Short mmCIF file of C-alpha atoms in Angstrom, two decimals:
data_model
loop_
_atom_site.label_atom_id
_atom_site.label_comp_id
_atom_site.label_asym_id
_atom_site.label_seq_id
_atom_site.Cartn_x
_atom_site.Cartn_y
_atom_site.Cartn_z
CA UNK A 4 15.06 0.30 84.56
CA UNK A 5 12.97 3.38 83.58
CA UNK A 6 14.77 6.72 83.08
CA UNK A 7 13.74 10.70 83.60
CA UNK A 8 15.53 13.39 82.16
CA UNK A 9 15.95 16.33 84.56
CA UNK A 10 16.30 19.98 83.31
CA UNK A 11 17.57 22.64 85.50
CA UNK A 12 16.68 26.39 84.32
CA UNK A 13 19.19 27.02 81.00
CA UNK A 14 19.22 30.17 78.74
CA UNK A 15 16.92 30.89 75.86
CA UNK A 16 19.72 30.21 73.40
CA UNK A 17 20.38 26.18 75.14
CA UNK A 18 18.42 24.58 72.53
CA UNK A 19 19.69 26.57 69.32
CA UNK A 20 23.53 25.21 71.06
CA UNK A 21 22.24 21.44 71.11
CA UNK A 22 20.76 22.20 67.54
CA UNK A 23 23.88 23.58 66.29
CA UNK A 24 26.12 20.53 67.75
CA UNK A 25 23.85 18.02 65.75
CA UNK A 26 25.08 19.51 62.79
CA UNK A 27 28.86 19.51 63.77
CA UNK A 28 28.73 15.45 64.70
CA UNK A 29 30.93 13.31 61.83
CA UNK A 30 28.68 10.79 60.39
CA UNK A 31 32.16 8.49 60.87
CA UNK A 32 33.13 9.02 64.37
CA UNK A 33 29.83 10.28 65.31
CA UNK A 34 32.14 13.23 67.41
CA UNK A 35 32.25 16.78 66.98
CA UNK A 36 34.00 17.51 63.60
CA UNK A 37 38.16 17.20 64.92
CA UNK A 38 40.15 19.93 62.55
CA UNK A 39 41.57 19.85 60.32
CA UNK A 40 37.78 19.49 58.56
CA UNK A 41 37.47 18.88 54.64
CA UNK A 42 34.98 18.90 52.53
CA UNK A 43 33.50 16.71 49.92
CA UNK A 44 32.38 17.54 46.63
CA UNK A 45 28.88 16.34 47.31
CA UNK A 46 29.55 19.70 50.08
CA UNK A 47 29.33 16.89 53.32
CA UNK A 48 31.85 17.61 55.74
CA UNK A 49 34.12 14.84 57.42
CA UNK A 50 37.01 14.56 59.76
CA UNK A 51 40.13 14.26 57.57
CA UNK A 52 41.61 11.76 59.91
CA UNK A 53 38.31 10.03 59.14
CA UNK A 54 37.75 10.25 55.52
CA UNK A 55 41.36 8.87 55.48
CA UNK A 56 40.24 6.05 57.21
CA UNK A 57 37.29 5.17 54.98
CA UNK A 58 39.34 6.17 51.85
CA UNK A 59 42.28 3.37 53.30
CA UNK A 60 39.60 0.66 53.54
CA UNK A 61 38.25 1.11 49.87
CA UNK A 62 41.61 1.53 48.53
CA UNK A 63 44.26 -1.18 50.43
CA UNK A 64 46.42 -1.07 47.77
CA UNK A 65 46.83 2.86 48.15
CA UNK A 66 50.23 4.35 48.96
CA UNK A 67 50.61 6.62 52.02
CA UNK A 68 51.31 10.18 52.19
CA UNK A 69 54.71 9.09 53.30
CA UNK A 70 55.89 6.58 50.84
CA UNK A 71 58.13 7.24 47.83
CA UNK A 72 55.83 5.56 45.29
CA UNK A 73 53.50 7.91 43.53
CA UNK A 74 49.74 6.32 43.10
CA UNK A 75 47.81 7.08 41.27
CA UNK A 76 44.90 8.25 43.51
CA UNK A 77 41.68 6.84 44.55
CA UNK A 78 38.15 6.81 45.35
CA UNK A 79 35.31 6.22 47.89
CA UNK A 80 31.63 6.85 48.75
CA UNK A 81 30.20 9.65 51.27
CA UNK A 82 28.95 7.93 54.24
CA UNK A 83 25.91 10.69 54.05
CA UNK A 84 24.20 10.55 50.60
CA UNK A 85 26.63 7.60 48.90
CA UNK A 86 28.29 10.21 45.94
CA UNK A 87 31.58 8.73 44.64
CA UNK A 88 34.00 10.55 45.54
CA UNK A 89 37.39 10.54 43.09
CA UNK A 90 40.83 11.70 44.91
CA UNK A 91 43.83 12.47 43.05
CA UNK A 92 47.66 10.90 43.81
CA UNK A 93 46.90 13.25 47.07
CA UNK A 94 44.30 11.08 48.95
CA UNK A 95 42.41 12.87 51.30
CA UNK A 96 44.99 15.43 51.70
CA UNK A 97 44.11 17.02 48.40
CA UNK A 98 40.33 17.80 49.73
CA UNK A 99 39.67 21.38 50.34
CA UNK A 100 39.71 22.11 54.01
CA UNK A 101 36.42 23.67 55.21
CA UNK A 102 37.76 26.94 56.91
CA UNK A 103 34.05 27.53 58.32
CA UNK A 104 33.02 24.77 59.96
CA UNK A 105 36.05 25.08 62.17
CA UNK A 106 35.61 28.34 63.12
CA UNK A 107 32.23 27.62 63.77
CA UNK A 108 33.42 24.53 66.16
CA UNK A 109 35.83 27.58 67.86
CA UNK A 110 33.14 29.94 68.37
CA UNK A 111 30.45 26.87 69.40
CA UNK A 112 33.51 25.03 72.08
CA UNK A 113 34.03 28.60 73.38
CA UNK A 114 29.89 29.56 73.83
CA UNK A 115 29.44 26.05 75.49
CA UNK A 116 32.59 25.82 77.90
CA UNK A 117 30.93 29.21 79.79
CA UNK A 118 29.09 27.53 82.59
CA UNK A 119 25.37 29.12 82.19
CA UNK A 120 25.74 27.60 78.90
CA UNK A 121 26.81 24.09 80.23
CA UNK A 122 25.12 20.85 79.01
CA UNK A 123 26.82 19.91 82.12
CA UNK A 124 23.35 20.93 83.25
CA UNK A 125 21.21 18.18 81.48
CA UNK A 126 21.24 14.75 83.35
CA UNK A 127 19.54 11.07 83.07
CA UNK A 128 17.76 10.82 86.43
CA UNK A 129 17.06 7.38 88.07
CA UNK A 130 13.26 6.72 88.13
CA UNK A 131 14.01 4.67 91.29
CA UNK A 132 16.28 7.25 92.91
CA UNK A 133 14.79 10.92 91.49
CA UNK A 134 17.78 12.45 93.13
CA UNK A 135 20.89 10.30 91.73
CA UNK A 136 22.16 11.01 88.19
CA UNK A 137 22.84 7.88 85.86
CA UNK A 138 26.53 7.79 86.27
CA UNK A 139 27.19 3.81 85.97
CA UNK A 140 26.43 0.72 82.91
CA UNK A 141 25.28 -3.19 84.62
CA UNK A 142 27.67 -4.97 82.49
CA UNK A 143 25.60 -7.66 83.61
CA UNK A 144 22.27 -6.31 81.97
CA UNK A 145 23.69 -4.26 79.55
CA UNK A 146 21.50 -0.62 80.69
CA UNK A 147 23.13 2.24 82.43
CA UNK A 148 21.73 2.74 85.67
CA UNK A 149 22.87 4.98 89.21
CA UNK A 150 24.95 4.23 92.47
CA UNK A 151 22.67 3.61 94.90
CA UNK A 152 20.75 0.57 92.15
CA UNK A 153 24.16 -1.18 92.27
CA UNK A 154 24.33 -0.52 96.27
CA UNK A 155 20.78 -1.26 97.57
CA UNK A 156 18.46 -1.63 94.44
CA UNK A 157 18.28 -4.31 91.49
CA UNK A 158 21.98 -4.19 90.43
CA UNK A 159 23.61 -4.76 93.72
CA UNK A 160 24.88 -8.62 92.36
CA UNK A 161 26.10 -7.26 88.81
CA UNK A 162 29.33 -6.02 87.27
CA UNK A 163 29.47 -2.51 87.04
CA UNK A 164 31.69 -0.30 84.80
CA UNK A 165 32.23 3.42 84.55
CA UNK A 166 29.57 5.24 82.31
CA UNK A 167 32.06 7.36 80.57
CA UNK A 168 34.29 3.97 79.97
CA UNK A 169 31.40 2.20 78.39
CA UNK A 170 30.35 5.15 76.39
CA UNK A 171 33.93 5.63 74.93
CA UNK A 172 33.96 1.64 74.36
CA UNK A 173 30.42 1.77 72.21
CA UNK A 174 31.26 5.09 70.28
CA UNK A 175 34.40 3.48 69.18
CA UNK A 176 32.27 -0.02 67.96
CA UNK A 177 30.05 1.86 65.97
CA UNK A 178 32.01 4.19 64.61
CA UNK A 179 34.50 1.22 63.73
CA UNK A 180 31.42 -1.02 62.30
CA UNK A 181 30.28 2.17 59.78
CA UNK A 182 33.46 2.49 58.88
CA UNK A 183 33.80 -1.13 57.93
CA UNK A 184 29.98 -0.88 56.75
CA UNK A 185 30.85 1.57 54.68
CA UNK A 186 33.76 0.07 53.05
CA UNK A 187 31.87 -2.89 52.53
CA UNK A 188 29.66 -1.04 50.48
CA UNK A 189 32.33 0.42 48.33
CA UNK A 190 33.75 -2.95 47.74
CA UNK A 191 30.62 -4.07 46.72
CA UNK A 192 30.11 -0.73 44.79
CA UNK A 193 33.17 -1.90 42.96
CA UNK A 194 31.84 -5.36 42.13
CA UNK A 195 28.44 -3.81 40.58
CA UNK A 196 30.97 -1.66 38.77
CA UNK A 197 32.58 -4.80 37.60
CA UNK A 198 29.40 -6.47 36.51
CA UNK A 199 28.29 -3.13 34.81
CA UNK A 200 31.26 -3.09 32.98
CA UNK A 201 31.02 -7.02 31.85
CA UNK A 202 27.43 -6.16 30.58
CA UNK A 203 29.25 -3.37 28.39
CA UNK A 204 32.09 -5.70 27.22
CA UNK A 205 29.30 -8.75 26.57
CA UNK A 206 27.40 -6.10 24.41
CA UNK A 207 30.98 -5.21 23.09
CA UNK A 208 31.42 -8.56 21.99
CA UNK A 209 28.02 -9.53 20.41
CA UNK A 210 28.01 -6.25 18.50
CA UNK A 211 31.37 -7.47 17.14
CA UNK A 212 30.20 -10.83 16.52
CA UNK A 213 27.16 -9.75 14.46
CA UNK A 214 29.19 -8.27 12.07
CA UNK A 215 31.41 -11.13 11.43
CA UNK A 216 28.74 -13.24 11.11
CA UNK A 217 27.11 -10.25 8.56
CA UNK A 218 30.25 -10.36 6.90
CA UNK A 219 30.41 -14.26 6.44
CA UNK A 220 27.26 -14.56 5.48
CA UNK A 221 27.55 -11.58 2.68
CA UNK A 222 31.07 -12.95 1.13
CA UNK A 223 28.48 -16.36 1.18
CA UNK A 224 26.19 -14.78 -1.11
CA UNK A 225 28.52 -12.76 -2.83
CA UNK A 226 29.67 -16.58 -4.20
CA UNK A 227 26.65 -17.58 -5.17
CA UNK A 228 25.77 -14.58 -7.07
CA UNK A 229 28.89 -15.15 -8.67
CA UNK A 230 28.16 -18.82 -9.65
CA UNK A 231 24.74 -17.81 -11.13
CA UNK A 232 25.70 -15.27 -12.92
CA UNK A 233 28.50 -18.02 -14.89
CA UNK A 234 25.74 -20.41 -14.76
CA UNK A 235 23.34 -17.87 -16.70
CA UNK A 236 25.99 -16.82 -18.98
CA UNK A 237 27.11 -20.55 -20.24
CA UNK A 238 23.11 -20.57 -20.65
CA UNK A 239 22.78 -17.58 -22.53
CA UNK A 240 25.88 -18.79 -24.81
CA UNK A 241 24.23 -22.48 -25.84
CA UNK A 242 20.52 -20.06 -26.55
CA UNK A 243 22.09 -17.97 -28.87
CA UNK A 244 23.78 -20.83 -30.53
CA UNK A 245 20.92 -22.75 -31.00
CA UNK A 246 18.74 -19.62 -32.10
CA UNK A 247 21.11 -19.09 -34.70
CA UNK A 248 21.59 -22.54 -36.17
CA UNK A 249 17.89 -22.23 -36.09
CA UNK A 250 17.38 -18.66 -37.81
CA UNK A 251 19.69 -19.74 -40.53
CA UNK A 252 18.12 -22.70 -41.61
CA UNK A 253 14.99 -20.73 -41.52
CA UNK A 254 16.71 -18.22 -43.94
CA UNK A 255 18.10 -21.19 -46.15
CA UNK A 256 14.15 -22.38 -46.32
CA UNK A 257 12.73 -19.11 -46.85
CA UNK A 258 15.22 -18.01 -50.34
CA UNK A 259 15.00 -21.72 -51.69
CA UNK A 260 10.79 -21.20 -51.69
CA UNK A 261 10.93 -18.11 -52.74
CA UNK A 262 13.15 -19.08 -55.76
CA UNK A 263 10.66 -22.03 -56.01
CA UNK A 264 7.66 -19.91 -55.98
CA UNK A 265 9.08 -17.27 -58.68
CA UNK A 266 10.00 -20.29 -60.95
CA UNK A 267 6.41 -21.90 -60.68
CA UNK A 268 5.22 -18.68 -61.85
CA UNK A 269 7.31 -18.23 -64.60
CA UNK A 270 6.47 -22.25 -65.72
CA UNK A 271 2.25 -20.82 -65.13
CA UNK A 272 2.61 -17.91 -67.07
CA UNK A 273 4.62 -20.02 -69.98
CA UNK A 274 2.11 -22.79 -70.13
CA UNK A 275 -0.89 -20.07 -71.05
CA UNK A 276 1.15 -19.19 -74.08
CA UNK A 277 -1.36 -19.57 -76.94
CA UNK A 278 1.40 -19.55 -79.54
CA UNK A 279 3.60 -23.21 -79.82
CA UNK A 280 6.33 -21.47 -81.18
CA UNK A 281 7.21 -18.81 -78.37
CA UNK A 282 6.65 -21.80 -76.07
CA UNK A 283 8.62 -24.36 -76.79
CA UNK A 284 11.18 -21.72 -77.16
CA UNK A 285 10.88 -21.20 -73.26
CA UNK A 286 9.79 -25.05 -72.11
CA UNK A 287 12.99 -26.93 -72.35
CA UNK A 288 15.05 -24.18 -70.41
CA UNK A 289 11.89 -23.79 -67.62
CA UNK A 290 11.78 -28.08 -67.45
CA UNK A 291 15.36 -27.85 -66.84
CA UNK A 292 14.98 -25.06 -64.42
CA UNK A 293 11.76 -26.83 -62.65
CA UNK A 294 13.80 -30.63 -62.16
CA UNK A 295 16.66 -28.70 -60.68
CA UNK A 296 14.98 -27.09 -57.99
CA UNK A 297 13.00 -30.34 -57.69
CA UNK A 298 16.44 -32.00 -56.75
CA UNK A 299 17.97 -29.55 -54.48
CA UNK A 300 18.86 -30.87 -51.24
CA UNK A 301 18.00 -28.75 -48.21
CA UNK A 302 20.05 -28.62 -44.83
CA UNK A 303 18.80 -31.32 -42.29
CA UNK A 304 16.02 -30.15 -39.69
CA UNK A 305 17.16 -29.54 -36.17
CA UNK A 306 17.25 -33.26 -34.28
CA UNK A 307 14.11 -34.26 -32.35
CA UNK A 308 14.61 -32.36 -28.71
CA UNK A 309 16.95 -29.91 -30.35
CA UNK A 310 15.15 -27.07 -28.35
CA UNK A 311 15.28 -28.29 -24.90
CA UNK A 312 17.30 -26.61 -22.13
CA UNK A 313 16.93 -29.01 -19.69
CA UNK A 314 20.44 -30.16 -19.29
CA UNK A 315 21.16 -26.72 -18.18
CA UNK A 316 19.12 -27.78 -14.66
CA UNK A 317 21.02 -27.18 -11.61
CA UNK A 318 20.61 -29.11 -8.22
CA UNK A 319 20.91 -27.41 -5.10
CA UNK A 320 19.34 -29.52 -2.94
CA UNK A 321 22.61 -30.62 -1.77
CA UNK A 322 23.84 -27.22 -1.19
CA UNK A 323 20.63 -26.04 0.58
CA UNK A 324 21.22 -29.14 3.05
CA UNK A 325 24.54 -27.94 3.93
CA UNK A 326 24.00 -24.50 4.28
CA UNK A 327 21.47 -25.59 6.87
CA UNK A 328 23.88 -27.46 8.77
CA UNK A 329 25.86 -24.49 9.22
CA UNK A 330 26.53 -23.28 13.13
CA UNK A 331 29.14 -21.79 15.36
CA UNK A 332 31.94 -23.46 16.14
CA UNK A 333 34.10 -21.38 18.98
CA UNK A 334 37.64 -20.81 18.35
CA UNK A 335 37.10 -20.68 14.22
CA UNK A 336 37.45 -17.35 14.36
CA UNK A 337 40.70 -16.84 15.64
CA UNK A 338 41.84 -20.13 13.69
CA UNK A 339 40.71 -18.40 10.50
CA UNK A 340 42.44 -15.56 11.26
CA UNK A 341 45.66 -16.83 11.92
CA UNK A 342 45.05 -18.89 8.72
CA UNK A 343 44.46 -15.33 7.09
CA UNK A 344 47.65 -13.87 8.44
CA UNK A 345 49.64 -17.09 7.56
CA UNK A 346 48.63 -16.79 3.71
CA UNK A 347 49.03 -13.06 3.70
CA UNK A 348 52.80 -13.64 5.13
CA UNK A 349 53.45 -16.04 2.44
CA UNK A 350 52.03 -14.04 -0.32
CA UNK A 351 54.02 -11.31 0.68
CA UNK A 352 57.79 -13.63 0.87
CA UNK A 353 57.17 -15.31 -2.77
CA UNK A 354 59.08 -14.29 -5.99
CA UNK A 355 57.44 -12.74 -8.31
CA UNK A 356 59.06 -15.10 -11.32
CA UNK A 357 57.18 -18.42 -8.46
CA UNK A 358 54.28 -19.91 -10.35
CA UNK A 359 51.35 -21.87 -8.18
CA UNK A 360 50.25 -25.03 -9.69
CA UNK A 361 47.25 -25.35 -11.03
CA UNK A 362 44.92 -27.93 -9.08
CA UNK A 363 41.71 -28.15 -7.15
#
């Protein structure tokens, strides 16, 4: 079925009016704008009875205007461009009203119910039947179509329903299916929300975790800075033992030949004596003198292997092999710090007169 439209003369303003009732349809109910009208903060305009509806569908759980429990408000997403829109405990009813468009829906009902200014004028005409207006929907083919194609033409064996019926029916479907589209879309809206807000806790957490495991490792270190530094200090100790057992034995060496050198002089410069007298006056105390320090017994020289170190060698092969094996174990965490708590509780209950044993 092929359709003309067929224009009867109209006034020059005719198409400004059809213009100007595009812009008054509600992207809900896809009707004129019913007062009272509100607008959104996004400046969209919307049947309150509508943006009720959509604002109900997002928000079940909401209270209604009537109801003695106070909510907390709400929130829902312009059917036109998507903006969230936040309501308080108010709903809907706390939305400005836009005073404008409604007088502009006055002023546009009263310019279009004059007759010259009709759209009563503007009719489908069947292609079959130039002169009949489309005033009837087949049921049974699902197109609207005139009287005389259900009388005499290709409709005559379908079911046929009033235009205006089937026009109400459809109107109702689709504005019922955006409304439920459009809820949909806030629900899932919410669930991207959710996700988002999982990403923020997950970085949350790992942030959180990093410094634990910063922590850990740094109190780990902070040990074994501690153990070297005893380890290099019971070294230090057993040098400067050794270096002075060593340096004083070097001392003892160094008087007793000096002393021995002086007295071999004294013994060189007695022997030149020419005279016998003067000499054997000095010889029997300088003999003396010479067997003595012949005799004297030195301290012992430092045992073979005195100066190694090595048994100050540490192994930490062991160690390295078991800080390797280290990994995460969930739960610890909270184990440790209940362990924490515990001891801290303790601590905090003993005497101060209480002793611990001493032990490993």
């Amino acid at each position: 079925m092929n359709f003309t439209v067929g224009f009867k003369p109209l006034l020059g303003d005719a198409h400004s009016m059809d213009n100007l009732e595009k812009q008054l349809i509600c992207p809900i109910c896809l009707e004129m704008f019913s007062k009272p009208v509100v607008i959104l903060p996004c400046q969209h305009n919307l049947c309150r009875k509508c943006a009720n509806d959509v604002f109900q569908a997002s928000n079940p759980l909401w209270q209604s205007r009537g109801s003695t429990t106070v909510s907390s408000g709400g929130r829902f997403r312009c059917p036109s461009c998507r903006h969230e829109v936040v309501l308080d405990r108010h709903g809907v009813y706390g939305l400005q009203r836009n005073l404008l468009v409604e007088n502009i829906i006055d002023i546009y009902k009263q310019e279009s119910s004059r007759p010259l200014h009709s759209k009563a004028e503007q009719h489908l005409m069947c292609e079959e039947h130039e002169e009949e207006k489309i005033n009837i929907y087949c049921l049974s083919c699902e197109v609207p179509t005139c009287s005389l194609c259900k009388v005499f033409g290709a409709h005559k064996d379908c079911e046929v329903a009033p235009l205006p019926t089937i026009y109400k029916r459809q109107k109702s479907e689709l504005s019922d299916g955006i409304a439920m589209l459009v809820a949909g879309n806030d629900r899932v809206q919410a669930v991207i929300t959710q996700m988002e807000e999982v990403c923020q806790t997950i970085e949350d957490n790992s942030r959180r975790q990093k410094q634990l495991l910063n922590q850990r490792f740094e109190s780990l270190c902070a040990v074994l800075e501690e153990r070297k530094g005893e380890l290099l200090q019971a070294l230090a100790r057993e040098q400067e033992e050794k270096l002075q057992r060593v340096r004083g034995l070097i001392r003892q060496y160094g008087d007793h030949l000096e002393a021995s050198s002086k007295l071999v002089e004294s013994a060189i410069q007695s022997m030149e004596e020419p005279q016998m007298a003067l000499y054997l006056q000095q010889a029997k105390e300088l003999i003396n003198k010479v067997g003595a320090m012949s005799k004297v017994e030195l301290a012992g020289r430092p045992e073979p292997g005195y100066e190694s170190m090595e048994q100050f060698t540490v192994s930490v092969e062991h160690v390295a092999e078991m800080l390797r094996t280290i990994d995460f174990q969930p739960g610890a965490s909270g184990e440790e710090e209940d362990e924490e708590v515990a001891l801290d509780g303790d601590e905090g209950t003993a005497g101060p007169e209480e002793e611990r044993p001493d032990g490993p």
